[in-house]
Amino acid sequence: MEDPTLDPPATYQKNALRLLAFLLGLAALHTLSPLWTALVLSAWVGKLARPLVRRFSRAVGGRERAAAVLTILLLLALVVPFLVLLAALTGDAVDLVRRVLASQGGRDALESIVSGGGNGSAAETPFNWRGFGIGQAFDLFKQYGSNALRVLQTVAGAAAEVALWLFLFLLGSYTFLTDGPRAYRWLEARAPLHRRHTRRLVGAFHETGRGLLIGVGLTALVQGLGATVTYVALGVPRALVLGALTCFAALIPSFGTALIWVPVAAGLALAGRHVPAIILAVIGTVVIGSLDNVLRPLLSRFGELRMPGFVLLAAMFGGLGVYGTWGLVLGPLVVRLLIEVLDILREEGAWGLGQPPVEPDDLTADETDPPPRGESERPPRIA
């Protein structure tokens, strides 16, 4: 029979368990860190696509797992062509940036944007809009298809890592689509936080995904498509490459697209193509630039990211510099979660400052909006 007097004191046991949980948590985070993008994106997809799963489930007789498979297949049908096109344009985009950086002076740089590269490729010759047909479509497909193949061959050494990432993303998306609510209840019951705090942090996590993928990403995609159509119609060389660059530049609120179409318009003017330059300037100002002001507030109803535009921009570029390409996602996520934690600590008086300070009267409308439903009650004070 065991002697209970030999056991450590209860307080010591609890502190030891806390320390062990903390160390194992750090080890788990370090273990999963190489694949964090697949896990985060699959969690966001699982949350955003659940309404679609419910619709498919009603169509297939209530079989939710079959509906989840159909949702994953639909997402693949939408995303894979975009990724292939992105891979096809990568080489031309890098070549264009190198040519601009190697130019002698600003005028030469602007002219190099709208000039051919001298190799006669379909990507570098003006687009003949009136003469477009099956033959030219085949030439474009062959040109960019070969580019995509070269990019895939370049990254063939990392094929196993890419395959593992894709496998985890698809499996994670399926898991979150089918068992997401159960996983959330498990996390809520075991997280070392009050349940209200856990709900707020999970809400901030999903809000970041909705805001980036819908509010920011979809707006940038529409602006990039509009710019691409304009470049093609005006016969601008490398129209698809410039359109992709415009899409990425549109991630910068308000003036991001102007970083691309303004130099293109200037290059057209310097090359003597004054009419296309004027048309591009008008469309860029009236249509492409205005899409941000129209679509972003409209899409914010479905994916609002409660973060000031400057903070979002700083988080994206800071994350890009620290974490690489995926830092465009991780940076805003980390900053948004930090903002939520600071809000909770301030509301709870956890800094030892007593009651929360009185807010000034000159706050903007966004800063004085009431909290979302279910968050109006103050959570219990942190012990």
Short mmCIF file of C-alpha atoms in Angstrom, two decimals:
data_model
loop_
_atom_site.label_atom_id
_atom_site.label_comp_id
_atom_site.label_asym_id
_atom_site.label_seq_id
_atom_site.Cartn_x
_atom_site.Cartn_y
_atom_site.Cartn_z
CA MET A 1 0.00 0.00 0.00
CA GLU A 2 1.39 3.37 -1.01
CA ASP A 3 2.17 5.93 1.64
CA PRO A 4 0.42 9.26 0.72
CA THR A 5 2.88 11.15 2.89
CA LEU A 6 5.59 10.40 0.33
CA ASP A 7 3.79 12.40 -2.38
CA PRO A 8 4.90 16.00 -2.99
CA PRO A 9 2.64 18.78 -1.70
CA ALA A 10 -0.40 19.56 -3.87
CA THR A 11 0.86 23.06 -4.69
CA TYR A 12 4.19 21.64 -5.82
CA GLN A 13 2.44 19.07 -8.00
CA LYS A 14 0.29 21.73 -9.68
CA ASN A 15 3.28 23.97 -10.36
CA ALA A 16 5.22 21.03 -11.76
CA LEU A 17 2.32 20.13 -14.06
CA ARG A 18 2.05 23.75 -15.23
CA LEU A 19 5.77 23.84 -16.00
CA LEU A 20 5.58 20.50 -17.79
CA ALA A 21 2.58 21.65 -19.86
CA PHE A 22 4.43 24.87 -20.76
CA LEU A 23 7.58 23.04 -21.86
CA LEU A 24 5.65 20.42 -23.81
CA GLY A 25 3.59 23.21 -25.41
CA LEU A 26 6.77 24.93 -26.60
CA ALA A 27 8.08 21.61 -27.92
CA ALA A 28 4.81 20.95 -29.75
CA LEU A 29 4.83 24.42 -31.31
CA HIS A 30 8.43 23.93 -32.42
CA THR A 31 7.54 20.52 -33.88
CA LEU A 32 4.57 21.86 -35.84
CA SER A 33 6.19 25.15 -36.87
CA PRO A 34 7.42 23.91 -40.30
CA LEU A 35 3.82 23.12 -41.24
CA TRP A 36 2.00 25.95 -39.51
CA THR A 37 0.78 27.47 -42.78
CA ALA A 38 -1.02 24.28 -43.77
CA LEU A 39 -2.65 24.02 -40.35
CA VAL A 40 -3.69 27.68 -40.13
CA LEU A 41 -5.04 27.83 -43.69
CA SER A 42 -6.93 24.54 -43.27
CA ALA A 43 -8.52 25.86 -40.06
CA TRP A 44 -9.63 29.01 -41.89
CA VAL A 45 -10.94 27.03 -44.86
CA GLY A 46 -12.79 24.71 -42.50
CA LYS A 47 -14.51 27.67 -40.87
CA LEU A 48 -15.27 29.65 -44.03
CA ALA A 49 -16.54 26.70 -46.05
CA ARG A 50 -18.87 25.21 -43.45
CA PRO A 51 -21.96 26.97 -44.91
CA LEU A 52 -21.12 25.36 -48.25
CA VAL A 53 -20.83 21.97 -46.55
CA ARG A 54 -24.29 22.39 -45.05
CA ARG A 55 -25.75 23.14 -48.48
CA PHE A 56 -24.03 20.15 -50.06
CA SER A 57 -25.12 18.01 -47.12
CA ARG A 58 -28.78 18.78 -47.79
CA ALA A 59 -28.24 17.95 -51.46
CA VAL A 60 -26.66 14.52 -50.73
CA GLY A 61 -29.17 13.40 -48.13
CA GLY A 62 -27.48 14.66 -44.96
CA ARG A 63 -24.15 12.88 -45.50
CA GLU A 64 -21.84 15.54 -44.08
CA ARG A 65 -18.56 13.77 -44.81
CA ALA A 66 -19.50 13.31 -48.46
CA ALA A 67 -20.44 17.00 -48.55
CA ALA A 68 -17.02 17.87 -47.10
CA VAL A 69 -15.29 15.87 -49.85
CA LEU A 70 -17.33 17.71 -52.51
CA THR A 71 -16.35 21.03 -50.93
CA ILE A 72 -12.66 20.14 -50.98
CA LEU A 73 -12.90 19.10 -54.65
CA LEU A 74 -14.63 22.39 -55.50
CA LEU A 75 -11.92 24.37 -53.72
CA LEU A 76 -9.24 22.47 -55.61
CA ALA A 77 -10.97 23.21 -58.91
CA LEU A 78 -10.88 26.91 -58.07
CA VAL A 79 -7.43 27.17 -56.51
CA VAL A 80 -5.26 24.84 -58.64
CA PRO A 81 -5.64 26.82 -61.92
CA PHE A 82 -4.75 30.00 -60.05
CA LEU A 83 -1.63 28.39 -58.57
CA VAL A 84 -0.58 27.03 -61.97
CA LEU A 85 -0.97 30.47 -63.52
CA LEU A 86 1.01 32.00 -60.66
CA ALA A 87 3.82 29.51 -61.22
CA ALA A 88 3.76 30.26 -64.94
CA LEU A 89 4.12 33.99 -64.35
CA THR A 90 6.85 33.77 -61.72
CA GLY A 91 9.74 33.61 -64.20
CA ASP A 92 8.50 36.55 -66.29
CA ALA A 93 7.84 38.62 -63.16
CA VAL A 94 11.37 38.04 -61.87
CA ASP A 95 12.79 38.87 -65.32
CA LEU A 96 10.81 42.10 -65.47
CA VAL A 97 11.98 43.21 -62.02
CA ARG A 98 15.59 42.46 -62.93
CA ARG A 99 15.33 44.48 -66.15
CA VAL A 100 13.84 47.44 -64.31
CA LEU A 101 16.56 47.33 -61.65
CA ALA A 102 19.27 47.07 -64.30
CA SER A 103 17.96 50.06 -66.24
CA GLN A 104 20.07 53.16 -66.67
CA GLY A 105 17.98 55.93 -65.17
CA GLY A 106 14.27 56.38 -64.51
CA ARG A 107 13.23 56.94 -68.13
CA ASP A 108 14.92 53.73 -69.24
CA ALA A 109 13.25 51.84 -66.39
CA LEU A 110 9.78 53.08 -67.35
CA GLU A 111 10.31 52.26 -71.00
CA SER A 112 11.58 48.78 -70.17
CA ILE A 113 8.25 47.98 -68.51
CA VAL A 114 6.31 48.37 -71.76
CA SER A 115 8.98 47.18 -74.17
CA GLY A 116 9.60 43.67 -75.47
CA GLY A 117 12.45 41.60 -74.17
CA GLY A 118 13.86 40.88 -77.58
CA ASN A 119 13.29 37.14 -77.59
CA GLY A 120 9.96 37.20 -79.34
CA SER A 121 8.12 35.31 -76.69
CA ALA A 122 4.40 35.55 -76.44
CA ALA A 123 4.74 37.07 -73.03
CA GLU A 124 6.75 40.02 -74.26
CA THR A 125 4.96 41.10 -77.41
CA PRO A 126 1.95 43.42 -77.50
CA PHE A 127 -1.35 41.61 -77.38
CA ASN A 128 -3.36 41.78 -80.62
CA TRP A 129 -6.87 42.10 -79.18
CA ARG A 130 -8.67 42.30 -82.54
CA GLY A 131 -6.80 39.38 -84.04
CA PHE A 132 -7.18 37.16 -81.02
CA GLY A 133 -8.22 33.62 -81.82
CA ILE A 134 -7.53 29.98 -81.13
CA GLY A 135 -4.02 30.21 -82.53
CA GLN A 136 -2.95 33.07 -80.27
CA ALA A 137 -4.66 31.42 -77.31
CA PHE A 138 -2.62 28.28 -78.01
CA ASP A 139 0.58 30.36 -78.21
CA LEU A 140 -0.17 31.95 -74.84
CA PHE A 141 -0.97 28.57 -73.30
CA LYS A 142 2.25 27.08 -74.71
CA GLN A 143 4.35 30.00 -73.51
CA TYR A 144 3.02 30.16 -69.97
CA GLY A 145 2.60 26.41 -69.76
CA SER A 146 6.29 25.97 -70.49
CA ASN A 147 7.08 28.60 -67.86
CA ALA A 148 4.99 26.72 -65.31
CA LEU A 149 6.78 23.49 -66.20
CA ARG A 150 10.17 25.13 -65.72
CA VAL A 151 9.14 26.45 -62.32
CA LEU A 152 7.85 23.03 -61.28
CA GLN A 153 11.11 21.45 -62.44
CA THR A 154 13.05 24.02 -60.42
CA VAL A 155 11.21 23.12 -57.23
CA ALA A 156 11.30 19.39 -57.95
CA GLY A 157 13.89 19.00 -55.20
CA ALA A 158 11.30 20.14 -52.69
CA ALA A 159 8.56 17.94 -54.16
CA ALA A 160 8.30 15.77 -51.04
CA GLU A 161 7.89 18.80 -48.79
CA VAL A 162 5.30 20.34 -51.13
CA ALA A 163 3.40 17.05 -51.33
CA LEU A 164 3.41 16.75 -47.53
CA TRP A 165 2.21 20.34 -47.17
CA LEU A 166 -0.60 19.78 -49.66
CA PHE A 167 -1.58 16.49 -48.02
CA LEU A 168 -1.78 18.10 -44.57
CA PHE A 169 -3.70 21.08 -45.94
CA LEU A 170 -6.31 18.89 -47.63
CA LEU A 171 -6.59 16.49 -44.70
CA GLY A 172 -6.73 19.41 -42.25
CA SER A 173 -9.41 21.18 -44.29
CA TYR A 174 -11.48 17.99 -44.40
CA THR A 175 -11.02 17.46 -40.65
CA PHE A 176 -12.02 20.99 -39.75
CA LEU A 177 -15.01 20.81 -42.08
CA THR A 178 -16.31 17.64 -40.45
CA ASP A 179 -15.02 17.84 -36.86
CA GLY A 180 -14.32 21.54 -36.42
CA PRO A 181 -17.04 22.22 -33.81
CA ARG A 182 -15.96 19.17 -31.81
CA ALA A 183 -12.32 20.28 -31.92
CA TYR A 184 -13.35 23.75 -30.73
CA ARG A 185 -15.28 22.30 -27.77
CA TRP A 186 -12.24 20.19 -26.88
CA LEU A 187 -9.99 23.26 -26.98
CA GLU A 188 -12.44 25.36 -24.98
CA ALA A 189 -12.68 22.71 -22.24
CA ARG A 190 -8.90 22.28 -21.88
CA ALA A 191 -7.39 25.69 -22.61
CA PRO A 192 -5.80 27.30 -19.49
CA LEU A 193 -8.05 30.35 -19.98
CA HIS A 194 -11.57 31.29 -19.06
CA ARG A 195 -13.98 30.09 -21.74
CA ARG A 196 -14.96 33.63 -22.68
CA HIS A 197 -11.35 34.53 -23.27
CA THR A 198 -10.85 31.40 -25.36
CA ARG A 199 -13.90 32.28 -27.44
CA ARG A 200 -12.60 35.78 -28.05
CA LEU A 201 -9.17 34.53 -29.14
CA VAL A 202 -10.71 31.89 -31.42
CA GLY A 203 -13.01 34.60 -32.80
CA ALA A 204 -10.01 36.86 -33.48
CA PHE A 205 -8.25 33.94 -35.18
CA HIS A 206 -11.18 33.29 -37.53
CA GLU A 207 -11.73 37.02 -38.04
CA THR A 208 -8.17 37.34 -39.33
CA GLY A 209 -8.75 34.52 -41.80
CA ARG A 210 -12.02 36.00 -43.07
CA GLY A 211 -10.52 39.46 -43.30
CA LEU A 212 -7.39 38.37 -45.18
CA LEU A 213 -9.02 35.86 -47.53
CA ILE A 214 -12.26 37.74 -48.24
CA GLY A 215 -11.87 41.39 -47.30
CA VAL A 216 -8.27 41.84 -48.48
CA GLY A 217 -7.55 38.91 -50.81
CA LEU A 218 -10.77 38.97 -52.83
CA THR A 219 -10.57 42.75 -53.26
CA ALA A 220 -6.98 42.48 -54.50
CA LEU A 221 -7.94 39.66 -56.87
CA VAL A 222 -10.77 41.68 -58.45
CA GLN A 223 -8.49 44.71 -58.85
CA GLY A 224 -5.80 42.53 -60.41
CA LEU A 225 -8.29 41.03 -62.86
CA GLY A 226 -9.57 44.48 -63.80
CA ALA A 227 -6.04 45.72 -64.38
CA THR A 228 -5.16 42.63 -66.44
CA VAL A 229 -8.15 43.11 -68.74
CA THR A 230 -7.15 46.76 -69.19
CA TYR A 231 -3.53 45.89 -70.00
CA VAL A 232 -4.63 43.24 -72.50
CA ALA A 233 -7.12 45.55 -74.22
CA LEU A 234 -4.51 48.30 -74.55
CA GLY A 235 -1.88 45.94 -75.98
CA VAL A 236 0.55 46.32 -73.09
CA PRO A 237 3.37 43.73 -73.22
CA ARG A 238 3.52 41.26 -70.32
CA ALA A 239 -0.14 42.02 -69.56
CA LEU A 240 -0.57 38.90 -67.43
CA VAL A 241 2.63 39.53 -65.48
CA LEU A 242 1.72 43.17 -64.83
CA GLY A 243 -1.79 42.09 -63.84
CA ALA A 244 -0.38 39.63 -61.29
CA LEU A 245 1.92 42.34 -59.90
CA THR A 246 -1.06 44.70 -59.67
CA CYS A 247 -2.95 42.03 -57.73
CA PHE A 248 -0.14 41.78 -55.18
CA ALA A 249 0.25 45.55 -55.00
CA ALA A 250 -3.50 45.83 -54.30
CA LEU A 251 -2.81 44.29 -50.88
CA ILE A 252 -1.71 47.81 -49.96
CA PRO A 253 -4.94 49.75 -49.22
CA SER A 254 -5.99 52.81 -51.23
CA PHE A 255 -2.97 53.42 -53.48
CA GLY A 256 -1.42 49.97 -53.94
CA THR A 257 -2.51 49.40 -57.55
CA ALA A 258 -1.14 52.80 -58.57
CA LEU A 259 2.36 51.48 -57.83
CA ILE A 260 2.00 49.36 -61.00
CA TRP A 261 -0.36 51.08 -63.41
CA VAL A 262 1.14 54.56 -62.97
CA PRO A 263 4.63 53.44 -64.15
CA VAL A 264 2.99 51.45 -66.96
CA ALA A 265 1.06 54.53 -68.11
CA ALA A 266 4.22 56.64 -67.87
CA GLY A 267 6.15 54.07 -69.88
CA LEU A 268 3.47 54.06 -72.58
CA ALA A 269 3.64 57.86 -72.78
CA LEU A 270 7.43 57.86 -73.04
CA ALA A 271 7.22 55.20 -75.75
CA GLY A 272 4.99 57.51 -77.81
CA ARG A 273 1.73 55.60 -77.16
CA HIS A 274 -0.10 58.61 -75.72
CA VAL A 275 -3.68 57.44 -76.27
CA PRO A 276 -3.25 54.10 -74.43
CA ALA A 277 -1.39 55.98 -71.68
CA ILE A 278 -4.29 58.41 -71.19
CA ILE A 279 -6.86 55.59 -71.28
CA LEU A 280 -4.90 53.59 -68.70
CA ALA A 281 -4.56 56.63 -66.44
CA VAL A 282 -8.30 57.28 -66.59
CA ILE A 283 -9.27 53.64 -66.01
CA GLY A 284 -6.68 53.27 -63.27
CA THR A 285 -8.01 56.30 -61.41
CA VAL A 286 -11.73 55.88 -61.99
CA VAL A 287 -12.13 52.08 -62.09
CA ILE A 288 -9.16 50.14 -60.71
CA GLY A 289 -8.44 52.53 -57.87
CA SER A 290 -12.11 52.96 -57.00
CA LEU A 291 -12.68 49.21 -56.71
CA ASP A 292 -10.80 49.28 -53.42
CA ASN A 293 -13.11 51.94 -51.99
CA VAL A 294 -16.22 50.10 -53.22
CA LEU A 295 -15.40 46.43 -52.70
CA ARG A 296 -13.51 46.59 -49.40
CA PRO A 297 -16.43 48.09 -47.41
CA LEU A 298 -18.86 45.77 -49.22
CA LEU A 299 -16.83 42.64 -48.54
CA SER A 300 -16.15 43.72 -44.96
CA ARG A 301 -19.69 42.57 -44.19
CA PHE A 302 -18.46 39.02 -44.82
CA GLY A 303 -14.83 39.38 -43.78
CA GLU A 304 -14.08 42.43 -41.67
CA LEU A 305 -10.65 42.60 -40.08
CA ARG A 306 -10.83 44.93 -37.08
CA MET A 307 -7.34 46.31 -37.50
CA PRO A 308 -6.27 49.80 -38.66
CA GLY A 309 -5.06 49.85 -42.25
CA PHE A 310 -1.58 51.07 -41.34
CA VAL A 311 -1.18 48.36 -38.67
CA LEU A 312 -2.32 45.71 -41.16
CA LEU A 313 0.16 46.98 -43.74
CA ALA A 314 3.00 47.07 -41.21
CA ALA A 315 2.13 43.56 -39.99
CA MET A 316 2.09 42.16 -43.53
CA PHE A 317 5.41 43.67 -44.59
CA GLY A 318 7.00 42.98 -41.20
CA GLY A 319 5.88 39.37 -41.41
CA LEU A 320 7.19 39.20 -44.97
CA GLY A 321 10.64 40.29 -43.80
CA VAL A 322 10.75 37.98 -40.77
CA TYR A 323 8.94 34.83 -41.90
CA GLY A 324 9.20 34.99 -45.69
CA THR A 325 6.29 34.85 -48.13
CA TRP A 326 3.86 33.29 -45.65
CA GLY A 327 4.59 36.18 -43.28
CA LEU A 328 1.87 38.04 -45.21
CA VAL A 329 -0.50 35.76 -43.28
CA LEU A 330 1.39 35.13 -40.03
CA GLY A 331 2.21 38.79 -39.40
CA PRO A 332 -1.41 40.03 -39.31
CA LEU A 333 -2.49 36.92 -37.35
CA VAL A 334 0.09 37.48 -34.60
CA VAL A 335 -0.67 41.20 -34.36
CA ARG A 336 -4.45 40.64 -34.30
CA LEU A 337 -4.17 38.06 -31.51
CA LEU A 338 -1.90 40.43 -29.57
CA ILE A 339 -4.47 43.21 -29.89
CA GLU A 340 -7.18 40.89 -28.54
CA VAL A 341 -5.02 39.75 -25.60
CA LEU A 342 -4.19 43.37 -24.72
CA ASP A 343 -7.89 44.25 -24.86
CA ILE A 344 -8.73 41.38 -22.50
CA LEU A 345 -5.96 42.35 -20.08
CA ARG A 346 -7.07 45.99 -20.07
CA GLU A 347 -10.70 45.07 -19.47
CA GLU A 348 -9.76 42.72 -16.65
CA GLY A 349 -7.40 45.20 -14.99
CA ALA A 350 -4.74 42.49 -15.11
CA TRP A 351 -1.96 45.10 -15.25
CA GLY A 352 -2.91 46.23 -11.74
CA LEU A 353 -4.31 49.51 -12.99
CA GLY A 354 -7.80 49.03 -11.59
CA GLN A 355 -10.76 49.83 -13.80
CA PRO A 356 -10.28 50.39 -17.53
CA PRO A 357 -9.53 54.01 -18.44
CA VAL A 358 -12.30 56.23 -19.76
CA GLU A 359 -12.15 56.43 -23.52
CA PRO A 360 -11.64 59.91 -25.06
CA ASP A 361 -14.53 61.61 -26.82
CA ASP A 362 -12.79 62.08 -30.17
CA LEU A 363 -12.65 58.43 -31.20
CA THR A 364 -13.59 57.50 -34.73
CA ALA A 365 -16.68 55.47 -35.55
CA ASP A 366 -14.67 52.26 -35.97
CA GLU A 367 -13.14 52.61 -32.51
CA THR A 368 -16.47 53.24 -30.78
CA ASP A 369 -18.47 50.49 -32.48
CA PRO A 370 -20.15 48.15 -29.97
CA PRO A 371 -18.53 44.74 -29.55
CA PRO A 372 -19.96 41.80 -31.50
CA ARG A 373 -22.98 40.01 -30.10
CA GLY A 374 -22.08 37.81 -27.19
CA GLU A 375 -19.09 39.96 -26.18
CA SER A 376 -20.91 42.87 -24.57
CA GLU A 377 -20.67 41.34 -21.08
CA ARG A 378 -17.43 41.79 -19.24
CA PRO A 379 -15.65 38.48 -18.74
CA PRO A 380 -14.75 37.50 -15.16
CA ARG A 381 -11.66 39.07 -13.65
CA ILE A 382 -8.41 37.21 -14.18
CA ALA A 383 -7.21 35.67 -10.95
#
